[in-house]
Coordinates of N, CA, C and O and ligand atoms in Angstrom, one line a residue:
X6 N 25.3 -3.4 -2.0 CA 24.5 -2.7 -1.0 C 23.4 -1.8 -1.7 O 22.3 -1.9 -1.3
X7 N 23.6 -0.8 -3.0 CA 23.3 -0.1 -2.8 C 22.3 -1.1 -4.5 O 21.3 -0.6 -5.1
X8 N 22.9 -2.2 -4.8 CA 21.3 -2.6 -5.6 C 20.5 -3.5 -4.6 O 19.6 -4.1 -5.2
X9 N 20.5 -3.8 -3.5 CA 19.8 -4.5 -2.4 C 18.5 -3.3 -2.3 O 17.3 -3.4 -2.6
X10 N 19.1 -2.1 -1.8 CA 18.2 -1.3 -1.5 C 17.0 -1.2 -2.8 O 15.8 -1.2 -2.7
X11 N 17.9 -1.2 -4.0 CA 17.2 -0.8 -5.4 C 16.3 -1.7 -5.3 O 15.1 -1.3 -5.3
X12 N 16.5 -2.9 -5.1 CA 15.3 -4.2 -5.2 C 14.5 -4.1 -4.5 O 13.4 -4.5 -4.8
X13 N 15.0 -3.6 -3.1 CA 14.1 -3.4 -2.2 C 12.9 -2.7 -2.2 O 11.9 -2.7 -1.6
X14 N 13.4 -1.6 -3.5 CA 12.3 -0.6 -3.7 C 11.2 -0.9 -4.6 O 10.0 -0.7 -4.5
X15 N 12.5 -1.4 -5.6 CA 11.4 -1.4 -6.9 C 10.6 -2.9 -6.5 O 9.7 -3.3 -7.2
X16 N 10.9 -3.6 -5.6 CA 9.8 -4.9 -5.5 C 9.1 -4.2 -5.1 O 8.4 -3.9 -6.1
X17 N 8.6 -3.5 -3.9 CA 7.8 -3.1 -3.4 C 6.7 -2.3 -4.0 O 5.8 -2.0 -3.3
X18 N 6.9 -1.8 -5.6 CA 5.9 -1.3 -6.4 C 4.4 -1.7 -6.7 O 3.6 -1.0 -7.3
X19 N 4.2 -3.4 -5.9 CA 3.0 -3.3 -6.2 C 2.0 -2.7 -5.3 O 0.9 -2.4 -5.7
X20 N 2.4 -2.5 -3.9 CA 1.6 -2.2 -2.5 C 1.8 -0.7 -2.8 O 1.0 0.0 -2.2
X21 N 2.6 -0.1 -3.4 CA 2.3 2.0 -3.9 C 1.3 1.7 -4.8 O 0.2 2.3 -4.7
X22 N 1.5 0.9 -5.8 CA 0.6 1.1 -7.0 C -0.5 1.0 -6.5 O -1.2 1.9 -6.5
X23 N -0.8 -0.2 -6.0 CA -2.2 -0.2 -5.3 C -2.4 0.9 -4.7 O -2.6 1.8 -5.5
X24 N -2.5 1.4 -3.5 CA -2.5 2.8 -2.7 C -2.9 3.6 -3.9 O -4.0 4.1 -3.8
X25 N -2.1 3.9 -5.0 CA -2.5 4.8 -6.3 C -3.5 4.6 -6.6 O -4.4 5.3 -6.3
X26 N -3.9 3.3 -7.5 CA -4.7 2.8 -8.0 C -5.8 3.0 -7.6 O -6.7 3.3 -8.4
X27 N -6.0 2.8 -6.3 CA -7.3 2.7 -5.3 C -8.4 4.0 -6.0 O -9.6 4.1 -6.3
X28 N -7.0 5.1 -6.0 CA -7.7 6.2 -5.8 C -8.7 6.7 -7.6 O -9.7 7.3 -8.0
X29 N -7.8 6.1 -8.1 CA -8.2 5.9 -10.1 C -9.5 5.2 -10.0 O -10.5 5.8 -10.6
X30 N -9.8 3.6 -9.3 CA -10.4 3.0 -9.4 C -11.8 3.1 -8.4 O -12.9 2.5 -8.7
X31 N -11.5 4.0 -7.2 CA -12.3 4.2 -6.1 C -13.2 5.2 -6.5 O -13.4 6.0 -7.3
X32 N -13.9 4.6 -5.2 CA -15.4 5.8 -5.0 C -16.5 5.2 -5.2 O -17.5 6.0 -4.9
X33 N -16.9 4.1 -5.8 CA -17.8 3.3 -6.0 C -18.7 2.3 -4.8 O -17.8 1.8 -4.1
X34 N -19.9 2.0 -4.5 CA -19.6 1.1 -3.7 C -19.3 0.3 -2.3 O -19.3 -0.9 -1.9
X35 N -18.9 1.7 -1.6 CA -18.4 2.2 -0.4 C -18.2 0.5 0.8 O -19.3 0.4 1.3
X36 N -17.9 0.1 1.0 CA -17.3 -1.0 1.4 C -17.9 -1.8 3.2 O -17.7 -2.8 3.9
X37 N -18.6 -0.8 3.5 CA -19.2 -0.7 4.5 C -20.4 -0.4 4.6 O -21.0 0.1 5.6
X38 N -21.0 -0.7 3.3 CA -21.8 0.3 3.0 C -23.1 0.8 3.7 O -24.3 0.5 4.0
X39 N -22.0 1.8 3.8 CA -23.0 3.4 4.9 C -23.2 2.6 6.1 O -24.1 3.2 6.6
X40 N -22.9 1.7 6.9 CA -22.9 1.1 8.0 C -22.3 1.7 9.2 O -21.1 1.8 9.3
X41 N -22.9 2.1 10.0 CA -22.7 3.1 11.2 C -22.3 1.7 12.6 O -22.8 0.6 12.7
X42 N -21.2 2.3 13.3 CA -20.8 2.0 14.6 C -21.1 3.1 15.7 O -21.1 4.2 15.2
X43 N -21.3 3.1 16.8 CA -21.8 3.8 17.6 C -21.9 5.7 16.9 O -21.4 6.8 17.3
X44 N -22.8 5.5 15.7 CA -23.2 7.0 15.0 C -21.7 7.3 14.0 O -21.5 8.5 13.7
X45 N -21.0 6.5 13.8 CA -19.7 6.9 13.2 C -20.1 5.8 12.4 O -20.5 4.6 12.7
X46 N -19.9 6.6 10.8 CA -19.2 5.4 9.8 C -18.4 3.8 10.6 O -18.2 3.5 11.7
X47 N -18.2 3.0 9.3 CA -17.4 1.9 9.9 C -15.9 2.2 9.0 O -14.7 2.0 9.3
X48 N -16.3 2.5 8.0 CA -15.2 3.0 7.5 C -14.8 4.5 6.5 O -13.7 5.1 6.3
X49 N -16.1 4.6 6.1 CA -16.3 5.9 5.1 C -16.6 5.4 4.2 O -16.6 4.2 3.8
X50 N -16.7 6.8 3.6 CA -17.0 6.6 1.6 C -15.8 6.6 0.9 O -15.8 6.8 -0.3
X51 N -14.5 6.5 1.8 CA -13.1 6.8 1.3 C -12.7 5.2 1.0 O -11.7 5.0 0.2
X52 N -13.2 4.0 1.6 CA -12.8 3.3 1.3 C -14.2 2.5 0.5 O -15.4 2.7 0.7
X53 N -13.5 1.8 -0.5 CA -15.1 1.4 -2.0 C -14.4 -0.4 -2.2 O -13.3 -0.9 -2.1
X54 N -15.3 -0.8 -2.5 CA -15.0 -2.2 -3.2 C -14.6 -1.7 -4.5 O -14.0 -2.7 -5.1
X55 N -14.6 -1.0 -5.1 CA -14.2 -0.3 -6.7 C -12.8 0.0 -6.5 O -12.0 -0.3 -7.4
X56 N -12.2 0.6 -5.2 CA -10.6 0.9 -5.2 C -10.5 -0.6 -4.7 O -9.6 -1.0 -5.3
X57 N -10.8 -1.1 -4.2 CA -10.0 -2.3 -3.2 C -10.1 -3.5 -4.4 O -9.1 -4.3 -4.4
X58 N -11.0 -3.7 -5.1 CA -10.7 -4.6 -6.1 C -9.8 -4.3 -7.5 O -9.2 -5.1 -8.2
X59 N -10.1 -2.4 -7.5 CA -9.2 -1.9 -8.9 C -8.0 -1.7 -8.6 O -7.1 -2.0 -9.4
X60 N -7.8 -1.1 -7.3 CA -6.5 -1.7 -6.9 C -6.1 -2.5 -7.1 O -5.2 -2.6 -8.0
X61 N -6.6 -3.5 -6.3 CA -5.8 -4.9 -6.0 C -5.1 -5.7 -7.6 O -4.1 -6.3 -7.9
X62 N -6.5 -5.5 -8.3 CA -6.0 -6.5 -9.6 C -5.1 -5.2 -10.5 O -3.9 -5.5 -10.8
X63 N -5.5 -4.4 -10.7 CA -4.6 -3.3 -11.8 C -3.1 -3.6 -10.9 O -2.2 -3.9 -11.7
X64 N -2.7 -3.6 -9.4 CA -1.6 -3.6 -8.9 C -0.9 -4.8 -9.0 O 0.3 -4.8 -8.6
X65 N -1.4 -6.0 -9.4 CA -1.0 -7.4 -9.1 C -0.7 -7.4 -11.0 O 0.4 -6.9 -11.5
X66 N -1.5 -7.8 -11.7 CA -1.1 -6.9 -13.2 C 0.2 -6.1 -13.7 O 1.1 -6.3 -14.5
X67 N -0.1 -5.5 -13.1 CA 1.6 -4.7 -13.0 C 2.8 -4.7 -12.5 O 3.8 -4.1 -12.9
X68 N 2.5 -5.6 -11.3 CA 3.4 -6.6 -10.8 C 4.3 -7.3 -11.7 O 5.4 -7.2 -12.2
X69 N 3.2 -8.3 -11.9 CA 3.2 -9.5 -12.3 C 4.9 -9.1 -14.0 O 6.0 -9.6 -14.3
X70 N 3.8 -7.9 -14.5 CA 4.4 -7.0 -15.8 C 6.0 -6.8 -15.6 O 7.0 -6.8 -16.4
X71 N 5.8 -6.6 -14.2 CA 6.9 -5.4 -13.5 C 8.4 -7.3 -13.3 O 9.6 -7.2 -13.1
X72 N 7.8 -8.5 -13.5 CA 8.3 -9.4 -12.6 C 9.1 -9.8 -14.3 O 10.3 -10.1 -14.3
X73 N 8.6 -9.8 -14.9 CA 8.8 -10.3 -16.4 C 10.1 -9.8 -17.2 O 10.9 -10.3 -18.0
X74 N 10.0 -8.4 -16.5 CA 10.9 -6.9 -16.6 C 12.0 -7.3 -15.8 O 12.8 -6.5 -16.2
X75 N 12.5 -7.9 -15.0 CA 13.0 -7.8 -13.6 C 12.8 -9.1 -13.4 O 11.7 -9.4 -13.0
X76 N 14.0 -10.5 -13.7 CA 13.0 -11.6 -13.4 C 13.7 -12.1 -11.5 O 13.4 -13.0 -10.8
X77 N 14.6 -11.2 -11.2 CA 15.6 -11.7 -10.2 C 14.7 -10.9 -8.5 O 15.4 -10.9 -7.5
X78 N 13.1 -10.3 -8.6 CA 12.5 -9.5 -8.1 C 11.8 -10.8 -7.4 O 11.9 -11.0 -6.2
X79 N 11.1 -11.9 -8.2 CA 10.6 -12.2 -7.0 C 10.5 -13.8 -7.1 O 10.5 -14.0 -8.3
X80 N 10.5 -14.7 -6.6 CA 10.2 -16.1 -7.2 C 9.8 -16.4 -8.5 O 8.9 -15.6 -8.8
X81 N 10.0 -17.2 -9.3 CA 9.4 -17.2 -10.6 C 8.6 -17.7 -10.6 O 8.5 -18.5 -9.6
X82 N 7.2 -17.8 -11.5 CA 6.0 -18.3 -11.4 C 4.8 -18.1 -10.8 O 4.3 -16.9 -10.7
X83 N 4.2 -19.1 -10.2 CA 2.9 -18.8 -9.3 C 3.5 -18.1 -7.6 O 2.9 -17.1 -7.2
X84 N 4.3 -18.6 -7.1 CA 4.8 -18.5 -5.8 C 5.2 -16.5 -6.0 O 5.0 -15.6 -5.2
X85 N 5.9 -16.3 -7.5 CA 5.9 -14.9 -7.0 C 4.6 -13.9 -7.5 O 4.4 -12.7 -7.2
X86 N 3.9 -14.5 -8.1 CA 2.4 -13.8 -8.5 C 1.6 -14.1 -7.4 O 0.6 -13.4 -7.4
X87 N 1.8 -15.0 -6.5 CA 1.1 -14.4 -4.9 C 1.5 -13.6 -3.5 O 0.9 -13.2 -2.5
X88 N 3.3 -13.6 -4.2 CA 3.6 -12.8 -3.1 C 3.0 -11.1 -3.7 O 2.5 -10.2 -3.1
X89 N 3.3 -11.4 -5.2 CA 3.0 -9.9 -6.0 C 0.9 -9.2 -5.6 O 0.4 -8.1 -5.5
X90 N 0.3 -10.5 -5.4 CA -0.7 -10.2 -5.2 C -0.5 -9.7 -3.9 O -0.6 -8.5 -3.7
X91 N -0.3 -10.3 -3.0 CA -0.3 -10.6 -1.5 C 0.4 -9.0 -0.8 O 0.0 -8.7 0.4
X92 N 1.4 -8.1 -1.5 CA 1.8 -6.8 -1.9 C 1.2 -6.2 -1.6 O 1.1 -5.5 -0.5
X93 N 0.0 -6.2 -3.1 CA -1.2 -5.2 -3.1 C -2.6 -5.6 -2.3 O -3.3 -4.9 -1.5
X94 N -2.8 -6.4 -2.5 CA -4.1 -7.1 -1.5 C -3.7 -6.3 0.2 O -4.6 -5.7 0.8
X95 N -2.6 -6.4 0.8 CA -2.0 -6.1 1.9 C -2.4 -4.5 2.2 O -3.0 -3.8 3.1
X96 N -1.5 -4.2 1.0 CA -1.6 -2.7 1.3 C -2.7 -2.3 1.6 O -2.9 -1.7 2.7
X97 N -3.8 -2.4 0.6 CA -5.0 -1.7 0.6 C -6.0 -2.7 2.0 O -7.1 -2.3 2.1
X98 N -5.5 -3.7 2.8 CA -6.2 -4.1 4.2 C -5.6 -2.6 5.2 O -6.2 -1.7 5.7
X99 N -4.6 -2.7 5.2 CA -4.2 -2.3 6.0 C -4.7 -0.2 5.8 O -5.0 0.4 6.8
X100 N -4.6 0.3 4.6 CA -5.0 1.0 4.9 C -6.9 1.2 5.3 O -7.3 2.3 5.8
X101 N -7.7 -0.1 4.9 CA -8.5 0.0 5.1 C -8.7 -0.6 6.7 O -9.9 -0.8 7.1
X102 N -7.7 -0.9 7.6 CA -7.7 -1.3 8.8 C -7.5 0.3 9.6 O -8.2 0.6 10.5
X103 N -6.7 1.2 9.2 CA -6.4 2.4 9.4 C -7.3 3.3 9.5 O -7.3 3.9 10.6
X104 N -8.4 3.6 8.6 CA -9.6 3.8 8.3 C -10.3 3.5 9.1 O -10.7 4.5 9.7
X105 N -10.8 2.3 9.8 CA -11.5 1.8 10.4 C -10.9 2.4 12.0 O -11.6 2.4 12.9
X106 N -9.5 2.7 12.2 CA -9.3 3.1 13.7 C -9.3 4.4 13.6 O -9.2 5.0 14.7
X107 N -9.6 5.2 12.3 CA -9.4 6.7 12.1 C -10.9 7.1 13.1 O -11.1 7.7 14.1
X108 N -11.9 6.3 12.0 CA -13.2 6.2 12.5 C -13.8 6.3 13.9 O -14.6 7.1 14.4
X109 N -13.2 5.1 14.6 CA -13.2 4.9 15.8 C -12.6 6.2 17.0 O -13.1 6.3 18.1
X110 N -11.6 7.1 16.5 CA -11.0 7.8 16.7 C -11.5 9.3 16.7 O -11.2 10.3 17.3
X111 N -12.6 9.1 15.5 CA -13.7 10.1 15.5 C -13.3 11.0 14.2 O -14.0 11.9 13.9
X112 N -12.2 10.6 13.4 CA -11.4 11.7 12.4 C -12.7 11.2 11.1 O -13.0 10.0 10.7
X113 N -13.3 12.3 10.7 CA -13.9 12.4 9.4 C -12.5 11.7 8.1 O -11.3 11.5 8.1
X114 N -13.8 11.8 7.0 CA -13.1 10.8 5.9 C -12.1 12.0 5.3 O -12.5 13.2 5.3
X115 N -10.6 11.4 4.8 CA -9.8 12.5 4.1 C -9.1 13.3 5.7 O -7.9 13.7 5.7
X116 N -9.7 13.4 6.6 CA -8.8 14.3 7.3 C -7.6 13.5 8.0 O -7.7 12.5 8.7
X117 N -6.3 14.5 7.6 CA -5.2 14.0 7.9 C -4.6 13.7 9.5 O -4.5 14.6 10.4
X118 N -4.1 12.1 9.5 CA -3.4 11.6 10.5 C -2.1 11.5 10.6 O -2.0 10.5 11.3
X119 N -1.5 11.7 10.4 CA 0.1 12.1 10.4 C 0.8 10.7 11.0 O 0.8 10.4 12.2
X120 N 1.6 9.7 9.9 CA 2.6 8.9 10.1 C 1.1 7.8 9.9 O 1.6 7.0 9.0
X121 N 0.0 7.3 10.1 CA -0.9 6.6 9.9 C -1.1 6.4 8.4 O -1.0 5.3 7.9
X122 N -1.4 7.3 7.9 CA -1.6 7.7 6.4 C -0.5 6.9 5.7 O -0.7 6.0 4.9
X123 N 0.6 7.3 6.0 CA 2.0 7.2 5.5 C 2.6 5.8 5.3 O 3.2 5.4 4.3
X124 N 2.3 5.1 6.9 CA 2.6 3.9 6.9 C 1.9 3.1 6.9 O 2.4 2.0 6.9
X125 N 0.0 3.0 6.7 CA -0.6 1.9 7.0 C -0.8 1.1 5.9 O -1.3 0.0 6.1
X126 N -0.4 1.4 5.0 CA -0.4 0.4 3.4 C 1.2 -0.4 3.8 O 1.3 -1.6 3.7
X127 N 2.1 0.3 4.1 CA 3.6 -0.5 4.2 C 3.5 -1.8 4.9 O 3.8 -3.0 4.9
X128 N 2.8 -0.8 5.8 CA 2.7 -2.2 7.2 C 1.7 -3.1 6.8 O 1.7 -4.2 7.3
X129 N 0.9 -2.7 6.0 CA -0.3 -3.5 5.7 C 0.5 -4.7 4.8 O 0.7 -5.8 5.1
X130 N 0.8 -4.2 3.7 CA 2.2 -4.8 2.5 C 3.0 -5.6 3.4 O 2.9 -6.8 3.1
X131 N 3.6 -5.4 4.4 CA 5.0 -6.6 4.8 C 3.9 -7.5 5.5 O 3.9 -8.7 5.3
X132 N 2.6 -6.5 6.6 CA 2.5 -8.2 7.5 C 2.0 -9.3 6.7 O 2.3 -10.5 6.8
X133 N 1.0 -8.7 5.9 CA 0.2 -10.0 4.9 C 2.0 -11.1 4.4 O 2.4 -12.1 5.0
X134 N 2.4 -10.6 3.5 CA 3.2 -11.0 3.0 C 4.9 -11.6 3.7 O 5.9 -12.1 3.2
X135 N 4.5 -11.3 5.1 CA 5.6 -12.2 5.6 C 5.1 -13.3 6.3 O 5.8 -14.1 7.0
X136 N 3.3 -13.2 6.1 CA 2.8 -14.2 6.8 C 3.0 -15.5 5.5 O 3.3 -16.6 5.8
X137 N 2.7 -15.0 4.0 CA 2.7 -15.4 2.9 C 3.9 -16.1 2.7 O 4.1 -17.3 2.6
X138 N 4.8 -15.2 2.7 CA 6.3 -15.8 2.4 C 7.3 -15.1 3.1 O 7.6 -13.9 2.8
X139 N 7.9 -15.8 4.3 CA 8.7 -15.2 5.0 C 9.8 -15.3 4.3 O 10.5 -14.3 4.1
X140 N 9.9 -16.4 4.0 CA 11.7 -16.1 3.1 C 12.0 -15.3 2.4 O 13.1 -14.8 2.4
X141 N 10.9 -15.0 1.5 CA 11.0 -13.9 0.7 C 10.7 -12.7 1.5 O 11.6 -11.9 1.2
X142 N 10.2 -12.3 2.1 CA 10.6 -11.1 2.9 C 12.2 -10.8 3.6 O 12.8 -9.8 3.4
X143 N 12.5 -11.8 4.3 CA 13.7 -12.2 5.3 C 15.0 -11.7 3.3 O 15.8 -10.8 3.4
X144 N 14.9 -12.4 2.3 CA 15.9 -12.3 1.3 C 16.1 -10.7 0.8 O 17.1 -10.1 0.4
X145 N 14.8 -10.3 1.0 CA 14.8 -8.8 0.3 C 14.7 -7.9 1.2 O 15.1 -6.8 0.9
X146 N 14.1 -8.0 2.3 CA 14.5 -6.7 2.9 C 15.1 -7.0 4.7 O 14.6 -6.4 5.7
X147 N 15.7 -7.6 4.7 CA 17.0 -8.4 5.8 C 17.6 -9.0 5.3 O 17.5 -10.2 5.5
X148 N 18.7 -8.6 4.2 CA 19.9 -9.1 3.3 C 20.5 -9.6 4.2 O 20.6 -8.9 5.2
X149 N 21.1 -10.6 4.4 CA 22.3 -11.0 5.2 C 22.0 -10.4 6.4 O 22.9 -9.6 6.7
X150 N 21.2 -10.5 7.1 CA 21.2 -9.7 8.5 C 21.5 -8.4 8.6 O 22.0 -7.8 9.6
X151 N 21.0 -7.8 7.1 CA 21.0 -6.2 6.9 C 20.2 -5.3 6.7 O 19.8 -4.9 5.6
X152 N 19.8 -4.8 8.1 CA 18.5 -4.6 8.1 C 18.1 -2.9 7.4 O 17.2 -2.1 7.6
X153 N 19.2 -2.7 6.6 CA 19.5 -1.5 5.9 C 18.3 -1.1 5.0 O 17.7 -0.1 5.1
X154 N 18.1 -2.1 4.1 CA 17.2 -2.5 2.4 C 15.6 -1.8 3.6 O 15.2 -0.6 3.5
X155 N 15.3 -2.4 4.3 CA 14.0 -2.6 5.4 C 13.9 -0.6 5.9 O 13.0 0.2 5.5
X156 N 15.1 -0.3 6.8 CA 15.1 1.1 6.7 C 14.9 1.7 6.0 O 14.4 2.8 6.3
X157 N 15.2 1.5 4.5 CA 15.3 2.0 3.3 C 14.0 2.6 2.9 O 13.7 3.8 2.6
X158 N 13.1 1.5 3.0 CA 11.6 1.3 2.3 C 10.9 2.4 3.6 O 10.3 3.5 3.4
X159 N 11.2 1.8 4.8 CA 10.3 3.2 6.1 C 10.7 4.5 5.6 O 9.8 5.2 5.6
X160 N 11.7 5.0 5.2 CA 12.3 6.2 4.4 C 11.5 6.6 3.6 O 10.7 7.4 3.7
X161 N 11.8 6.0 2.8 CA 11.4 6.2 1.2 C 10.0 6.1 0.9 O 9.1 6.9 0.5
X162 N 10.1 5.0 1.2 CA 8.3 5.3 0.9 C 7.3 5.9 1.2 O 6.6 6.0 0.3
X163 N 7.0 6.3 2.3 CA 6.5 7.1 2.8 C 6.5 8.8 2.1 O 5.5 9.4 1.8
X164 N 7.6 9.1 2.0 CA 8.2 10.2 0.9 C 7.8 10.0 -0.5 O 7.2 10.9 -1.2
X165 N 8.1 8.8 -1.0 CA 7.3 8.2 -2.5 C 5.7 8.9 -2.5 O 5.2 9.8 -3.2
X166 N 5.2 8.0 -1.3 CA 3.5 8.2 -1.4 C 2.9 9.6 -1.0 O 1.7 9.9 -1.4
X167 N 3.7 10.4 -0.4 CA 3.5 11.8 -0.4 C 3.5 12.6 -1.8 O 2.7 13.6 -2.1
X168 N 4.5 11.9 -2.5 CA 4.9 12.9 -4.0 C 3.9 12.3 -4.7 O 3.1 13.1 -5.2
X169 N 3.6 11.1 -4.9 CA 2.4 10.8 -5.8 C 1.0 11.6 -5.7 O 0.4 12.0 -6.6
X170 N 0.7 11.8 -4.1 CA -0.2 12.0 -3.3 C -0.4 13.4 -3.9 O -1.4 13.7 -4.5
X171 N 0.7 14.3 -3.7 CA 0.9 16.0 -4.5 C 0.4 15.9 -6.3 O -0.1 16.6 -7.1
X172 N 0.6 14.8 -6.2 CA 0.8 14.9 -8.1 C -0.9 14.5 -7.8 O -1.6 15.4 -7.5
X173 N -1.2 13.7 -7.8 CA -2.5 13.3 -8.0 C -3.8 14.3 -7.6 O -4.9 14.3 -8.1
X174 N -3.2 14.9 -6.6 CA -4.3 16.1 -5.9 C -3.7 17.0 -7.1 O -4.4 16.8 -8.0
X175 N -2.6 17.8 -7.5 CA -2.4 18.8 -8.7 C -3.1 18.4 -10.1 O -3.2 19.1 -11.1
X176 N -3.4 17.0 -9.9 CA -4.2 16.4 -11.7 C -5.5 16.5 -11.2 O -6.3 16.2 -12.1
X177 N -6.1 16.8 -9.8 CA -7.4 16.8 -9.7 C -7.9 15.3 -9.5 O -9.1 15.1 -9.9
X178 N -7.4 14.4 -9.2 CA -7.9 13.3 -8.6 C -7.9 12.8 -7.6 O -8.5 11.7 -7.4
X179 N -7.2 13.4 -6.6 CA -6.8 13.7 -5.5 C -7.7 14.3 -4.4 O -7.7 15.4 -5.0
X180 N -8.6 14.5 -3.3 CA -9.3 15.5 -2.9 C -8.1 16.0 -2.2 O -7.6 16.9 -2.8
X181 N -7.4 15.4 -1.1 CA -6.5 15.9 -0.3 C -5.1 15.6 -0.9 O -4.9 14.6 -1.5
X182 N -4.3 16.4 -0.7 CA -2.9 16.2 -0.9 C -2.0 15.9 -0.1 O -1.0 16.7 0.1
X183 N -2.4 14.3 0.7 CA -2.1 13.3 1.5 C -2.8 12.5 1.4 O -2.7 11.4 2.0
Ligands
CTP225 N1 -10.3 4.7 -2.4 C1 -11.3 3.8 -2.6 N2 -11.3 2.5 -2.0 C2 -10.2 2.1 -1.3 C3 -9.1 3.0 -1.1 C4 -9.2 4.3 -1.6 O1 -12.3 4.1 -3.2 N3 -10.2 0.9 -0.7 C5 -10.3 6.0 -3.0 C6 -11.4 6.9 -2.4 O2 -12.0 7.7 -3.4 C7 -10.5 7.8 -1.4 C8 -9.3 7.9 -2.2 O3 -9.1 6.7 -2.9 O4 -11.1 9.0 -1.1 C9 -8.0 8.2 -1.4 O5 -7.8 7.2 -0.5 P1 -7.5 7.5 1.1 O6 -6.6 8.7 1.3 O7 -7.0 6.2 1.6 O8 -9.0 7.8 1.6 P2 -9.6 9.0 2.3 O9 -10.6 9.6 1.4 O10 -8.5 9.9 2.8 O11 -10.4 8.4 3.6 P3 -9.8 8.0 5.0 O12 -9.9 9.2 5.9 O13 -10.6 6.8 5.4 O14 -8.3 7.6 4.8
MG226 MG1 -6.6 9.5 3.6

């Protein structure tokens, strides 16, 4: 049980990393660039083709690193270096899907939405990737019809991405600390 959850977690390292990453590799770029919807941004200056691609590849990389380390994490070979992409690629849609309804919504870039922030990279992370590889979703986080490992990650993670989120605003790379 309690290394199901472990796996559960540490697979899921490449869709945090990315989310981190974004922020190392972001700001360049702007992804929308400066493109207005009825006088509102389309997505801000918070989201850049500089995080979304330094993301994506620095997180799939370290995956990939992370799969080498750990070989029982994800399929071996090409099949798990696309789920490992598909991870990070995910995450960073989804929070730039989030962005785009923040916008709509009227919330300036950086100001906090509570439980949106938290979960739109997770959610972003499982749907790409159980459209990618359902089995592999269904093996690792619904073990035997245990939908415990899955709870696990809505927990945790969310709490993970907050503490990074503190650390990274305390090192000054951070604007907000969320
Ligand atoms: N970032 C980026 N490109 C991305 C995602 C993130 O450049 N695709 C960088 C930006 O510098 C951004 C920072 O990472 O400011 C933090 O990301 P996030 O909290 O998602 O963006 P916010 O600035 O809070 O903007 P939003 O309100 O749109 O979430
Ligand atoms: Mg934000």
């Amino acid at each position: 049980m309690l290394t199901d959850i472990i796996t559960a977690i540490v697979a899921f390292i490449p869709a945090m990393a990315a989310n981190s990453l974004a922020v190392i590799f972001g700001g360049k770029y702007p992804i929308d660039g400066g493109g207005k919807i009825g006088g509102k941004r389309i997505l801000g200056d918070g989201k850049t083709w500089s995080g979304l691609l330094g993301g994506v590849i620095s997180a799939t990389v370290l995956g990939i690193l992370l799969s080498f380390v750990s070989e029982s994490l994800y399929p071996s070979g090409v099949e798990g270096y696309i789920i490992i992409f598909s991870l990070s690629l995910g995450a960073l849609l989804g929070d730039i899907c989030s962005s785009f309804i923040k916008r709509r919504l009227g919330r300036s870039r950086g100001e906090r939405t509570p439980l949106v922030d938290e979960y739109d990279f997770v959610a972003g992370a499982l749907l790409l990737t159980i459209i990618v590889s359902p089995t592999w979703i269904m093996k690792t986080y619904i073990v035997d019809n245990n939908w415990i490992p899955l709870l696990m990650i809505l927990i945790l993670i969310p709490v993970l991405h907050r503490t990074t989120n503190i650390i990274g605003y305390r090192l000054g790379m951070k604007k907000e600390p969320w």
